[in-house]
């Protein structure tokens, strides 16, 4: 059953009418309503296209958090063959908020990792809603070291509200683990490509998004803090999250213009949750192109390219 966001109500009403007419059409005694169904379908499609062509930053935030939006496991299943997950940081424990391993991306051996939010109550609790603890980032570092040793590109899929802020995470060195993961990525001698598929929140995102190429899905968001968190700090009122989202420049379009990201992956009309398979394949095509652009570079060139990319952000801003 499709889930609609509040601003999608006009489309929801039209699509509900389409379903009602289809149900009537299944009755053999009913008058033919094919033309009415086609007319309403076209009207709903036009309304959806018009709505998604002018989303506000806050509306994009809601789309990025849509419960039916494809998550890392969906991208991994659709793009990675022979995927072999590896567990544990070899220091403390396994953290299922970050799923990582090795496999083949369109025939090419790669290291792949991503934050997984979960699809239902059970998996959301198991994956801690995609909020990694220090051991998750240390696991990422362990796998990146292996990838660097064997000359394998690193792909990362970002989808987190931020790193887990619990006391136990701080006790085990959350900030240090994020810094180590960021440092590891900056020093990789192999190409790495990161794509923000939903939320890219704070250090929890940058820890696996310090890449040669940073891509974003069209309706994803990427920021140093959530709109609610920013509103609480700036105005002491989380209800002003919409104002914060507008002023923070968190959309893919704003970030591309500012030079923070390198490309935007177009989503199906109505968001990735409307056609997850098409969204996954579009992401795969963008990743393949990014890897091709980096394919002829040696280890030193790869490091220099990555360093220059992030230094340029500071120079431009």
PDB file of C-alpha atoms in Angstrom:
ATOM      1  CA  UNK A   1       0.000   0.000   0.000  1.00  0.00           C
ATOM      2  CA  UNK A   2       1.413   3.361  -1.040  1.00  0.00           C
ATOM      3  CA  UNK A   3       2.148   5.879   1.684  1.00  0.00           C
ATOM      4  CA  UNK A   4       1.514   9.555   0.908  1.00  0.00           C
ATOM      5  CA  UNK A   5       3.149  12.603   2.429  1.00  0.00           C
ATOM      6  CA  UNK A   6       0.949  15.505   3.578  1.00  0.00           C
ATOM      7  CA  UNK A   7       1.804  17.711   0.599  1.00  0.00           C
ATOM      8  CA  UNK A   8       0.881  14.856  -1.770  1.00  0.00           C
ATOM      9  CA  UNK A   9      -2.810  14.878  -0.779  1.00  0.00           C
ATOM     10  CA  UNK A  10      -4.082  16.270  -4.122  1.00  0.00           C
ATOM     11  CA  UNK A  11      -2.320  13.424  -5.942  1.00  0.00           C
ATOM     12  CA  UNK A  12      -3.522  10.900  -3.364  1.00  0.00           C
ATOM     13  CA  UNK A  13      -7.142  11.925  -3.948  1.00  0.00           C
ATOM     14  CA  UNK A  14      -6.810  11.565  -7.721  1.00  0.00           C
ATOM     15  CA  UNK A  15      -5.131   8.179  -7.487  1.00  0.00           C
ATOM     16  CA  UNK A  16      -7.773   7.015  -5.002  1.00  0.00           C
ATOM     17  CA  UNK A  17     -10.470   7.886  -7.552  1.00  0.00           C
ATOM     18  CA  UNK A  18      -8.578   5.929 -10.210  1.00  0.00           C
ATOM     19  CA  UNK A  19      -8.534   2.865  -7.961  1.00  0.00           C
ATOM     20  CA  UNK A  20     -12.255   3.244  -7.246  1.00  0.00           C
ATOM     21  CA  UNK A  21     -13.050   3.363 -10.963  1.00  0.00           C
ATOM     22  CA  UNK A  22     -10.864   0.333 -11.625  1.00  0.00           C
ATOM     23  CA  UNK A  23     -12.720  -1.575  -8.923  1.00  0.00           C
ATOM     24  CA  UNK A  24     -16.008  -0.664 -10.567  1.00  0.00           C
ATOM     25  CA  UNK A  25     -14.656  -1.749 -13.939  1.00  0.00           C
ATOM     26  CA  UNK A  26     -14.050  -5.246 -12.623  1.00  0.00           C
ATOM     27  CA  UNK A  27     -17.820  -5.662 -12.347  1.00  0.00           C
ATOM     28  CA  UNK A  28     -19.053  -7.138 -15.629  1.00  0.00           C
ATOM     29  CA  UNK A  29     -22.329  -5.216 -15.365  1.00  0.00           C
ATOM     30  CA  UNK A  30     -20.539  -1.881 -14.978  1.00  0.00           C
ATOM     31  CA  UNK A  31     -20.469   0.576 -17.835  1.00  0.00           C
ATOM     32  CA  UNK A  32     -17.095   0.870 -19.582  1.00  0.00           C
ATOM     33  CA  UNK A  33     -15.043   3.481 -17.727  1.00  0.00           C
ATOM     34  CA  UNK A  34     -11.733   3.077 -19.538  1.00  0.00           C
ATOM     35  CA  UNK A  35     -11.761   6.651 -20.805  1.00  0.00           C
ATOM     36  CA  UNK A  36     -12.481   8.054 -17.343  1.00  0.00           C
ATOM     37  CA  UNK A  37      -9.642   6.014 -15.827  1.00  0.00           C
ATOM     38  CA  UNK A  38      -7.196   7.164 -18.508  1.00  0.00           C
ATOM     39  CA  UNK A  39      -8.219  10.782 -18.058  1.00  0.00           C
ATOM     40  CA  UNK A  40      -7.798  10.650 -14.296  1.00  0.00           C
ATOM     41  CA  UNK A  41      -4.474   8.806 -14.568  1.00  0.00           C
ATOM     42  CA  UNK A  42      -3.140  11.498 -16.875  1.00  0.00           C
ATOM     43  CA  UNK A  43      -4.392  14.193 -14.532  1.00  0.00           C
ATOM     44  CA  UNK A  44      -2.750  12.493 -11.528  1.00  0.00           C
ATOM     45  CA  UNK A  45       0.527  12.083 -13.422  1.00  0.00           C
ATOM     46  CA  UNK A  46       0.533  15.761 -14.418  1.00  0.00           C
ATOM     47  CA  UNK A  47      -0.243  16.809 -10.851  1.00  0.00           C
ATOM     48  CA  UNK A  48       2.577  14.642  -9.498  1.00  0.00           C
ATOM     49  CA  UNK A  49       5.067  15.978 -12.050  1.00  0.00           C
ATOM     50  CA  UNK A  50       4.094  19.569 -11.320  1.00  0.00           C
ATOM     51  CA  UNK A  51       4.284  19.001  -7.553  1.00  0.00           C
ATOM     52  CA  UNK A  52       7.754  17.422  -7.649  1.00  0.00           C
ATOM     53  CA  UNK A  53       9.142  20.048 -10.024  1.00  0.00           C
ATOM     54  CA  UNK A  54       8.924  22.713  -7.309  1.00  0.00           C
ATOM     55  CA  UNK A  55       9.488  20.986  -3.978  1.00  0.00           C
ATOM     56  CA  UNK A  56      10.636  23.166  -1.101  1.00  0.00           C
ATOM     57  CA  UNK A  57      13.724  22.130   0.911  1.00  0.00           C
ATOM     58  CA  UNK A  58      11.456  20.921   3.716  1.00  0.00           C
ATOM     59  CA  UNK A  59       9.349  18.860   1.323  1.00  0.00           C
ATOM     60  CA  UNK A  60      12.550  17.316  -0.044  1.00  0.00           C
ATOM     61  CA  UNK A  61      13.491  16.466   3.536  1.00  0.00           C
ATOM     62  CA  UNK A  62      10.207  14.594   3.931  1.00  0.00           C
ATOM     63  CA  UNK A  63      10.769  12.766   0.636  1.00  0.00           C
ATOM     64  CA  UNK A  64      14.312  11.817   1.705  1.00  0.00           C
ATOM     65  CA  UNK A  65      12.806  10.271   4.843  1.00  0.00           C
ATOM     66  CA  UNK A  66       9.891   8.552   3.095  1.00  0.00           C
ATOM     67  CA  UNK A  67       9.299   5.132   4.718  1.00  0.00           C
ATOM     68  CA  UNK A  68       9.074   3.400   1.335  1.00  0.00           C
ATOM     69  CA  UNK A  69      12.217   4.981  -0.109  1.00  0.00           C
ATOM     70  CA  UNK A  70      14.809   2.369  -1.162  1.00  0.00           C
ATOM     71  CA  UNK A  71      17.538   1.822   1.428  1.00  0.00           C
ATOM     72  CA  UNK A  72      21.096   0.559   1.193  1.00  0.00           C
ATOM     73  CA  UNK A  73      20.070  -3.111   1.144  1.00  0.00           C
ATOM     74  CA  UNK A  74      17.921  -2.383  -1.915  1.00  0.00           C
ATOM     75  CA  UNK A  75      20.778  -0.667  -3.753  1.00  0.00           C
ATOM     76  CA  UNK A  76      23.149  -3.447  -2.746  1.00  0.00           C
ATOM     77  CA  UNK A  77      20.752  -6.151  -3.973  1.00  0.00           C
ATOM     78  CA  UNK A  78      20.168  -4.327  -7.260  1.00  0.00           C
ATOM     79  CA  UNK A  79      23.752  -3.348  -8.059  1.00  0.00           C
ATOM     80  CA  UNK A  80      26.146  -5.706  -6.274  1.00  0.00           C
ATOM     81  CA  UNK A  81      26.535  -9.357  -7.199  1.00  0.00           C
ATOM     82  CA  UNK A  82      28.375 -11.973  -5.143  1.00  0.00           C
ATOM     83  CA  UNK A  83      28.086  -9.667  -2.125  1.00  0.00           C
ATOM     84  CA  UNK A  84      29.905 -11.044   0.909  1.00  0.00           C
ATOM     85  CA  UNK A  85      29.273  -9.026   4.084  1.00  0.00           C
ATOM     86  CA  UNK A  86      31.973  -8.803   6.743  1.00  0.00           C
ATOM     87  CA  UNK A  87      31.222  -8.147  10.396  1.00  0.00           C
ATOM     88  CA  UNK A  88      32.964  -6.630  13.380  1.00  0.00           C
ATOM     89  CA  UNK A  89      35.655  -4.035  13.938  1.00  0.00           C
ATOM     90  CA  UNK A  90      38.101  -6.513  15.525  1.00  0.00           C
ATOM     91  CA  UNK A  91      38.193  -4.243  18.561  1.00  0.00           C
ATOM     92  CA  UNK A  92      34.819  -4.286  20.288  1.00  0.00           C
ATOM     93  CA  UNK A  93      31.726  -5.520  18.442  1.00  0.00           C
ATOM     94  CA  UNK A  94      29.636  -5.668  15.289  1.00  0.00           C
ATOM     95  CA  UNK A  95      27.506  -2.641  14.391  1.00  0.00           C
ATOM     96  CA  UNK A  96      24.689  -3.403  11.980  1.00  0.00           C
ATOM     97  CA  UNK A  97      23.958   0.275  11.355  1.00  0.00           C
ATOM     98  CA  UNK A  98      26.694   0.036   8.724  1.00  0.00           C
ATOM     99  CA  UNK A  99      26.511  -2.944   6.390  1.00  0.00           C
ATOM    100  CA  UNK A 100      29.784  -3.558   4.561  1.00  0.00           C
ATOM    101  CA  UNK A 101      31.538  -6.183   2.496  1.00  0.00           C
ATOM    102  CA  UNK A 102      32.936  -7.085  -0.893  1.00  0.00           C
ATOM    103  CA  UNK A 103      31.256  -7.961  -4.167  1.00  0.00           C
ATOM    104  CA  UNK A 104      31.101  -7.109  -7.846  1.00  0.00           C
ATOM    105  CA  UNK A 105      29.651  -3.939  -9.300  1.00  0.00           C
ATOM    106  CA  UNK A 106      28.783  -4.642 -12.933  1.00  0.00           C
ATOM    107  CA  UNK A 107      31.571  -7.188 -13.085  1.00  0.00           C
ATOM    108  CA  UNK A 108      34.180  -5.107 -11.248  1.00  0.00           C
ATOM    109  CA  UNK A 109      35.345  -6.245  -7.773  1.00  0.00           C
ATOM    110  CA  UNK A 110      34.618  -3.534  -5.192  1.00  0.00           C
ATOM    111  CA  UNK A 111      34.375  -2.812  -1.497  1.00  0.00           C
ATOM    112  CA  UNK A 112      30.886  -1.565  -0.688  1.00  0.00           C
ATOM    113  CA  UNK A 113      29.367  -0.136   2.483  1.00  0.00           C
ATOM    114  CA  UNK A 114      26.336   1.814   3.523  1.00  0.00           C
ATOM    115  CA  UNK A 115      24.139   2.885   6.374  1.00  0.00           C
ATOM    116  CA  UNK A 116      20.959   0.839   6.640  1.00  0.00           C
ATOM    117  CA  UNK A 117      17.919   2.315   8.393  1.00  0.00           C
ATOM    118  CA  UNK A 118      15.685  -0.765   8.202  1.00  0.00           C
ATOM    119  CA  UNK A 119      12.232  -1.235   6.693  1.00  0.00           C
ATOM    120  CA  UNK A 120      10.123  -2.268   9.691  1.00  0.00           C
ATOM    121  CA  UNK A 121      10.230  -2.090  13.470  1.00  0.00           C
ATOM    122  CA  UNK A 122      12.395  -5.184  13.849  1.00  0.00           C
ATOM    123  CA  UNK A 123      15.020  -4.184  11.267  1.00  0.00           C
ATOM    124  CA  UNK A 124      15.033  -0.536  12.338  1.00  0.00           C
ATOM    125  CA  UNK A 125      15.916  -1.562  15.871  1.00  0.00           C
ATOM    126  CA  UNK A 126      18.527  -4.047  14.652  1.00  0.00           C
ATOM    127  CA  UNK A 127      20.177  -1.429  12.427  1.00  0.00           C
ATOM    128  CA  UNK A 128      19.684   1.345  15.010  1.00  0.00           C
ATOM    129  CA  UNK A 129      17.868   3.472  12.414  1.00  0.00           C
ATOM    130  CA  UNK A 130      21.118   3.825  10.458  1.00  0.00           C
ATOM    131  CA  UNK A 131      22.899   5.662  13.295  1.00  0.00           C
ATOM    132  CA  UNK A 132      26.301   4.027  13.635  1.00  0.00           C
ATOM    133  CA  UNK A 133      28.327   3.622  16.808  1.00  0.00           C
ATOM    134  CA  UNK A 134      32.164   3.835  16.866  1.00  0.00           C
ATOM    135  CA  UNK A 135      32.517   0.143  16.014  1.00  0.00           C
ATOM    136  CA  UNK A 136      30.574   0.746  12.793  1.00  0.00           C
ATOM    137  CA  UNK A 137      33.084   3.312  11.591  1.00  0.00           C
ATOM    138  CA  UNK A 138      36.000   1.163  12.736  1.00  0.00           C
ATOM    139  CA  UNK A 139      34.559  -1.691  10.710  1.00  0.00           C
ATOM    140  CA  UNK A 140      34.421   0.652   7.722  1.00  0.00           C
ATOM    141  CA  UNK A 141      38.085   1.554   8.266  1.00  0.00           C
ATOM    142  CA  UNK A 142      39.023  -2.140   8.463  1.00  0.00           C
ATOM    143  CA  UNK A 143      37.355  -2.865   5.127  1.00  0.00           C
ATOM    144  CA  UNK A 144      38.793   0.217   3.442  1.00  0.00           C
ATOM    145  CA  UNK A 145      42.276  -0.844   4.503  1.00  0.00           C
ATOM    146  CA  UNK A 146      41.650  -4.226   2.863  1.00  0.00           C
ATOM    147  CA  UNK A 147      40.307  -2.579  -0.285  1.00  0.00           C
ATOM    148  CA  UNK A 148      43.363  -0.324  -0.498  1.00  0.00           C
ATOM    149  CA  UNK A 149      45.678  -3.302  -0.034  1.00  0.00           C
ATOM    150  CA  UNK A 150      44.060  -5.244  -2.875  1.00  0.00           C
ATOM    151  CA  UNK A 151      43.439  -2.278  -5.180  1.00  0.00           C
ATOM    152  CA  UNK A 152      39.638  -2.377  -5.058  1.00  0.00           C
ATOM    153  CA  UNK A 153      37.460   0.740  -5.537  1.00  0.00           C
ATOM    154  CA  UNK A 154      35.301   1.716  -2.560  1.00  0.00           C
ATOM    155  CA  UNK A 155      31.592   2.506  -2.959  1.00  0.00           C
ATOM    156  CA  UNK A 156      29.640   4.018  -0.075  1.00  0.00           C
ATOM    157  CA  UNK A 157      25.912   4.660   0.233  1.00  0.00           C
ATOM    158  CA  UNK A 158      24.967   7.337   2.759  1.00  0.00           C
ATOM    159  CA  UNK A 159      21.622   7.343   4.541  1.00  0.00           C
ATOM    160  CA  UNK A 160      21.708   8.470   8.165  1.00  0.00           C
ATOM    161  CA  UNK A 161      20.323  11.177  10.380  1.00  0.00           C
ATOM    162  CA  UNK A 162      23.761  11.213  12.024  1.00  0.00           C
ATOM    163  CA  UNK A 163      26.082   9.125  14.143  1.00  0.00           C
ATOM    164  CA  UNK A 164      24.544   7.617  17.279  1.00  0.00           C
ATOM    165  CA  UNK A 165      24.742  10.222  20.088  1.00  0.00           C
ATOM    166  CA  UNK A 166      24.371   7.837  23.044  1.00  0.00           C
ATOM    167  CA  UNK A 167      26.592   7.915  26.124  1.00  0.00           C
ATOM    168  CA  UNK A 168      28.121   4.511  25.381  1.00  0.00           C
ATOM    169  CA  UNK A 169      29.095   5.681  21.885  1.00  0.00           C
ATOM    170  CA  UNK A 170      30.855   8.699  23.339  1.00  0.00           C
ATOM    171  CA  UNK A 171      32.595   6.493  25.911  1.00  0.00           C
ATOM    172  CA  UNK A 172      33.964   4.299  23.124  1.00  0.00           C
ATOM    173  CA  UNK A 173      35.306   7.255  21.133  1.00  0.00           C
ATOM    174  CA  UNK A 174      32.652   8.258  18.622  1.00  0.00           C
ATOM    175  CA  UNK A 175      34.409  11.433  17.466  1.00  0.00           C
ATOM    176  CA  UNK A 176      37.760   9.647  17.129  1.00  0.00           C
ATOM    177  CA  UNK A 177      36.203   6.820  15.112  1.00  0.00           C
ATOM    178  CA  UNK A 178      34.557   9.288  12.715  1.00  0.00           C
ATOM    179  CA  UNK A 179      37.842  11.175  12.336  1.00  0.00           C
ATOM    180  CA  UNK A 180      39.764   7.934  11.657  1.00  0.00           C
ATOM    181  CA  UNK A 181      37.258   6.897   9.007  1.00  0.00           C
ATOM    182  CA  UNK A 182      37.475  10.317   7.346  1.00  0.00           C
ATOM    183  CA  UNK A 183      41.271  10.186   7.477  1.00  0.00           C
ATOM    184  CA  UNK A 184      41.288   6.689   5.998  1.00  0.00           C
ATOM    185  CA  UNK A 185      39.202   7.826   3.050  1.00  0.00           C
ATOM    186  CA  UNK A 186      41.409  10.830   2.379  1.00  0.00           C
ATOM    187  CA  UNK A 187      44.451   8.542   2.214  1.00  0.00           C
ATOM    188  CA  UNK A 188      43.007   5.822  -0.026  1.00  0.00           C
ATOM    189  CA  UNK A 189      45.069   5.071  -3.106  1.00  0.00           C
ATOM    190  CA  UNK A 190      42.038   3.592  -4.858  1.00  0.00           C
ATOM    191  CA  UNK A 191      39.031   5.463  -6.305  1.00  0.00           C
ATOM    192  CA  UNK A 192      36.090   5.934  -3.982  1.00  0.00           C
ATOM    193  CA  UNK A 193      32.613   7.078  -4.911  1.00  0.00           C
ATOM    194  CA  UNK A 194      29.928   8.042  -2.423  1.00  0.00           C
ATOM    195  CA  UNK A 195      26.236   8.612  -3.060  1.00  0.00           C
ATOM    196  CA  UNK A 196      23.724  10.130  -0.643  1.00  0.00           C
ATOM    197  CA  UNK A 197      20.568   8.100  -1.176  1.00  0.00           C
ATOM    198  CA  UNK A 198      18.398   9.593   1.581  1.00  0.00           C
ATOM    199  CA  UNK A 199      19.651  11.648   4.495  1.00  0.00           C
ATOM    200  CA  UNK A 200      23.281  12.682   4.778  1.00  0.00           C
ATOM    201  CA  UNK A 201      23.509  13.859   8.350  1.00  0.00           C
ATOM    202  CA  UNK A 202      26.539  15.488   9.976  1.00  0.00           C
ATOM    203  CA  UNK A 203      29.741  13.597  10.784  1.00  0.00           C
ATOM    204  CA  UNK A 204      27.824  10.343  10.596  1.00  0.00           C
ATOM    205  CA  UNK A 205      27.606  10.926   6.842  1.00  0.00           C
ATOM    206  CA  UNK A 206      30.982  12.511   6.088  1.00  0.00           C
ATOM    207  CA  UNK A 207      32.744   9.564   7.766  1.00  0.00           C
ATOM    208  CA  UNK A 208      31.945   7.453   4.701  1.00  0.00           C
ATOM    209  CA  UNK A 209      31.387  10.274   2.179  1.00  0.00           C
ATOM    210  CA  UNK A 210      34.894  11.727   1.885  1.00  0.00           C
ATOM    211  CA  UNK A 211      35.206  10.506  -1.679  1.00  0.00           C
ATOM    212  CA  UNK A 212      36.713  11.406  -5.046  1.00  0.00           C
ATOM    213  CA  UNK A 213      33.181  11.703  -6.372  1.00  0.00           C
ATOM    214  CA  UNK A 214      30.204  12.577  -4.175  1.00  0.00           C
ATOM    215  CA  UNK A 215      26.801  12.096  -5.799  1.00  0.00           C
ATOM    216  CA  UNK A 216      23.289  12.731  -4.511  1.00  0.00           C
ATOM    217  CA  UNK A 217      19.914  11.387  -5.424  1.00  0.00           C
ATOM    218  CA  UNK A 218      17.691  14.187  -6.698  1.00  0.00           C
ATOM    219  CA  UNK A 219      15.526  14.385  -3.569  1.00  0.00           C
ATOM    220  CA  UNK A 220      18.158  13.481  -0.961  1.00  0.00           C
ATOM    221  CA  UNK A 221      19.468  15.964   1.619  1.00  0.00           C
ATOM    222  CA  UNK A 222      22.988  16.547   2.977  1.00  0.00           C
ATOM    223  CA  UNK A 223      23.755  18.804   5.939  1.00  0.00           C
ATOM    224  CA  UNK A 224      25.847  19.317   9.070  1.00  0.00           C
ATOM    225  CA  UNK A 225      22.758  18.920  11.263  1.00  0.00           C
ATOM    226  CA  UNK A 226      19.101  18.001  10.840  1.00  0.00           C
ATOM    227  CA  UNK A 227      16.646  20.863  10.244  1.00  0.00           C
ATOM    228  CA  UNK A 228      14.995  20.067  13.577  1.00  0.00           C
ATOM    229  CA  UNK A 229      18.338  20.191  15.369  1.00  0.00           C
ATOM    230  CA  UNK A 230      19.290  23.480  13.737  1.00  0.00           C
ATOM    231  CA  UNK A 231      15.926  25.024  14.632  1.00  0.00           C
ATOM    232  CA  UNK A 232      16.304  23.903  18.252  1.00  0.00           C
ATOM    233  CA  UNK A 233      19.736  25.534  18.493  1.00  0.00           C
ATOM    234  CA  UNK A 234      19.028  28.735  16.558  1.00  0.00           C
ATOM    235  CA  UNK A 235      15.495  29.495  17.696  1.00  0.00           C
ATOM    236  CA  UNK A 236      14.973  27.024  20.545  1.00  0.00           C
ATOM    237  CA  UNK A 237      11.954  25.824  18.633  1.00  0.00           C
ATOM    238  CA  UNK A 238      12.051  22.547  16.655  1.00  0.00           C
ATOM    239  CA  UNK A 239       8.772  23.545  15.011  1.00  0.00           C
ATOM    240  CA  UNK A 240      10.764  25.992  12.874  1.00  0.00           C
ATOM    241  CA  UNK A 241      12.472  23.115  11.079  1.00  0.00           C
ATOM    242  CA  UNK A 242      11.009  24.308   7.767  1.00  0.00           C
ATOM    243  CA  UNK A 243      12.731  27.672   8.164  1.00  0.00           C
ATOM    244  CA  UNK A 244      15.986  25.939   9.014  1.00  0.00           C
ATOM    245  CA  UNK A 245      15.752  23.609   6.014  1.00  0.00           C
ATOM    246  CA  UNK A 246      15.235  26.573   3.681  1.00  0.00           C
ATOM    247  CA  UNK A 247      18.221  28.505   5.018  1.00  0.00           C
ATOM    248  CA  UNK A 248      20.668  25.608   5.383  1.00  0.00           C
ATOM    249  CA  UNK A 249      20.992  24.841   1.646  1.00  0.00           C
ATOM    250  CA  UNK A 250      20.571  21.096   2.131  1.00  0.00           C
ATOM    251  CA  UNK A 251      19.169  20.062  -1.251  1.00  0.00           C
ATOM    252  CA  UNK A 252      21.164  18.407  -4.015  1.00  0.00           C
ATOM    253  CA  UNK A 253      20.531  21.363  -6.302  1.00  0.00           C
ATOM    254  CA  UNK A 254      21.938  23.884  -3.794  1.00  0.00           C
ATOM    255  CA  UNK A 255      24.930  21.698  -2.966  1.00  0.00           C
ATOM    256  CA  UNK A 256      25.842  21.145  -6.610  1.00  0.00           C
ATOM    257  CA  UNK A 257      25.758  24.895  -7.193  1.00  0.00           C
ATOM    258  CA  UNK A 258      28.010  25.428  -4.170  1.00  0.00           C
ATOM    259  CA  UNK A 259      30.468  22.775  -5.340  1.00  0.00           C
ATOM    260  CA  UNK A 260      29.934  20.464  -2.361  1.00  0.00           C
ATOM    261  CA  UNK A 261      28.840  17.515  -4.516  1.00  0.00           C
ATOM    262  CA  UNK A 262      29.816  16.400  -8.003  1.00  0.00           C
ATOM    263  CA  UNK A 263      26.545  15.248  -9.514  1.00  0.00           C
ATOM    264  CA  UNK A 264      22.820  14.684  -9.101  1.00  0.00           C
ATOM    265  CA  UNK A 265      21.095  11.398  -9.951  1.00  0.00           C
ATOM    266  CA  UNK A 266      17.630  11.988 -11.393  1.00  0.00           C
ATOM    267  CA  UNK A 267      14.858  10.128  -9.577  1.00  0.00           C
ATOM    268  CA  UNK A 268      11.614   8.812 -11.085  1.00  0.00           C
ATOM    269  CA  UNK A 269       8.764  11.331 -11.074  1.00  0.00           C
ATOM    270  CA  UNK A 270       7.322  11.307  -7.568  1.00  0.00           C
ATOM    271  CA  UNK A 271      10.559  10.231  -5.877  1.00  0.00           C
ATOM    272  CA  UNK A 272      12.617   7.067  -5.644  1.00  0.00           C
ATOM    273  CA  UNK A 273       9.890   5.349  -3.610  1.00  0.00           C
ATOM    274  CA  UNK A 274       7.576   5.429  -6.639  1.00  0.00           C
ATOM    275  CA  UNK A 275       9.897   3.262  -8.725  1.00  0.00           C
ATOM    276  CA  UNK A 276      12.734   1.884  -6.568  1.00  0.00           C
ATOM    277  CA  UNK A 277      14.159  -0.306  -9.324  1.00  0.00           C
ATOM    278  CA  UNK A 278      14.530   2.633 -11.728  1.00  0.00           C
ATOM    279  CA  UNK A 279      16.130   4.740  -8.976  1.00  0.00           C
ATOM    280  CA  UNK A 280      18.629   1.984  -8.151  1.00  0.00           C
ATOM    281  CA  UNK A 281      19.637   1.558 -11.788  1.00  0.00           C
ATOM    282  CA  UNK A 282      19.995   5.320 -12.273  1.00  0.00           C
ATOM    283  CA  UNK A 283      22.315   5.406  -9.265  1.00  0.00           C
ATOM    284  CA  UNK A 284      24.276   2.498 -10.723  1.00  0.00           C
ATOM    285  CA  UNK A 285      24.739   4.308 -14.022  1.00  0.00           C
ATOM    286  CA  UNK A 286      26.033   7.413 -12.242  1.00  0.00           C
ATOM    287  CA  UNK A 287      28.458   5.358 -10.136  1.00  0.00           C
ATOM    288  CA  UNK A 288      29.727   3.531 -13.228  1.00  0.00           C
ATOM    289  CA  UNK A 289      30.389   6.846 -14.978  1.00  0.00           C
ATOM    290  CA  UNK A 290      32.196   8.219 -11.913  1.00  0.00           C
ATOM    291  CA  UNK A 291      34.423   5.139 -11.664  1.00  0.00           C
ATOM    292  CA  UNK A 292      35.198   5.394 -15.374  1.00  0.00           C
ATOM    293  CA  UNK A 293      36.316   9.002 -14.920  1.00  0.00           C
ATOM    294  CA  UNK A 294      38.745   7.907 -12.190  1.00  0.00           C
ATOM    295  CA  UNK A 295      39.853   4.670 -13.827  1.00  0.00           C
ATOM    296  CA  UNK A 296      43.092   5.875 -15.423  1.00  0.00           C
ATOM    297  CA  UNK A 297      44.518   7.539 -12.320  1.00  0.00           C
ATOM    298  CA  UNK A 298      47.328   6.078 -10.246  1.00  0.00           C
ATOM    299  CA  UNK A 299      47.322   6.017  -6.408  1.00  0.00           C
ATOM    300  CA  UNK A 300      49.106   9.382  -6.081  1.00  0.00           C
ATOM    301  CA  UNK A 301      46.770  11.020  -8.596  1.00  0.00           C
ATOM    302  CA  UNK A 302      43.743   9.595  -6.803  1.00  0.00           C
ATOM    303  CA  UNK A 303      44.885  11.054  -3.479  1.00  0.00           C
ATOM    304  CA  UNK A 304      45.714  14.419  -5.030  1.00  0.00           C
ATOM    305  CA  UNK A 305      42.355  14.525  -6.843  1.00  0.00           C
ATOM    306  CA  UNK A 306      40.488  13.846  -3.609  1.00  0.00           C
ATOM    307  CA  UNK A 307      42.495  16.346  -1.571  1.00  0.00           C
ATOM    308  CA  UNK A 308      42.082  19.058  -4.196  1.00  0.00           C
ATOM    309  CA  UNK A 309      38.342  18.451  -4.323  1.00  0.00           C
ATOM    310  CA  UNK A 310      37.870  19.113  -0.623  1.00  0.00           C
ATOM    311  CA  UNK A 311      40.370  21.978  -0.488  1.00  0.00           C
ATOM    312  CA  UNK A 312      38.453  23.660  -3.299  1.00  0.00           C
ATOM    313  CA  UNK A 313      35.268  23.598  -1.213  1.00  0.00           C
ATOM    314  CA  UNK A 314      36.969  25.788   1.369  1.00  0.00           C
ATOM    315  CA  UNK A 315      38.436  28.070  -1.267  1.00  0.00           C
ATOM    316  CA  UNK A 316      35.110  28.627  -3.016  1.00  0.00           C
ATOM    317  CA  UNK A 317      33.069  29.169   0.125  1.00  0.00           C
TER     318      UNK A 317
END
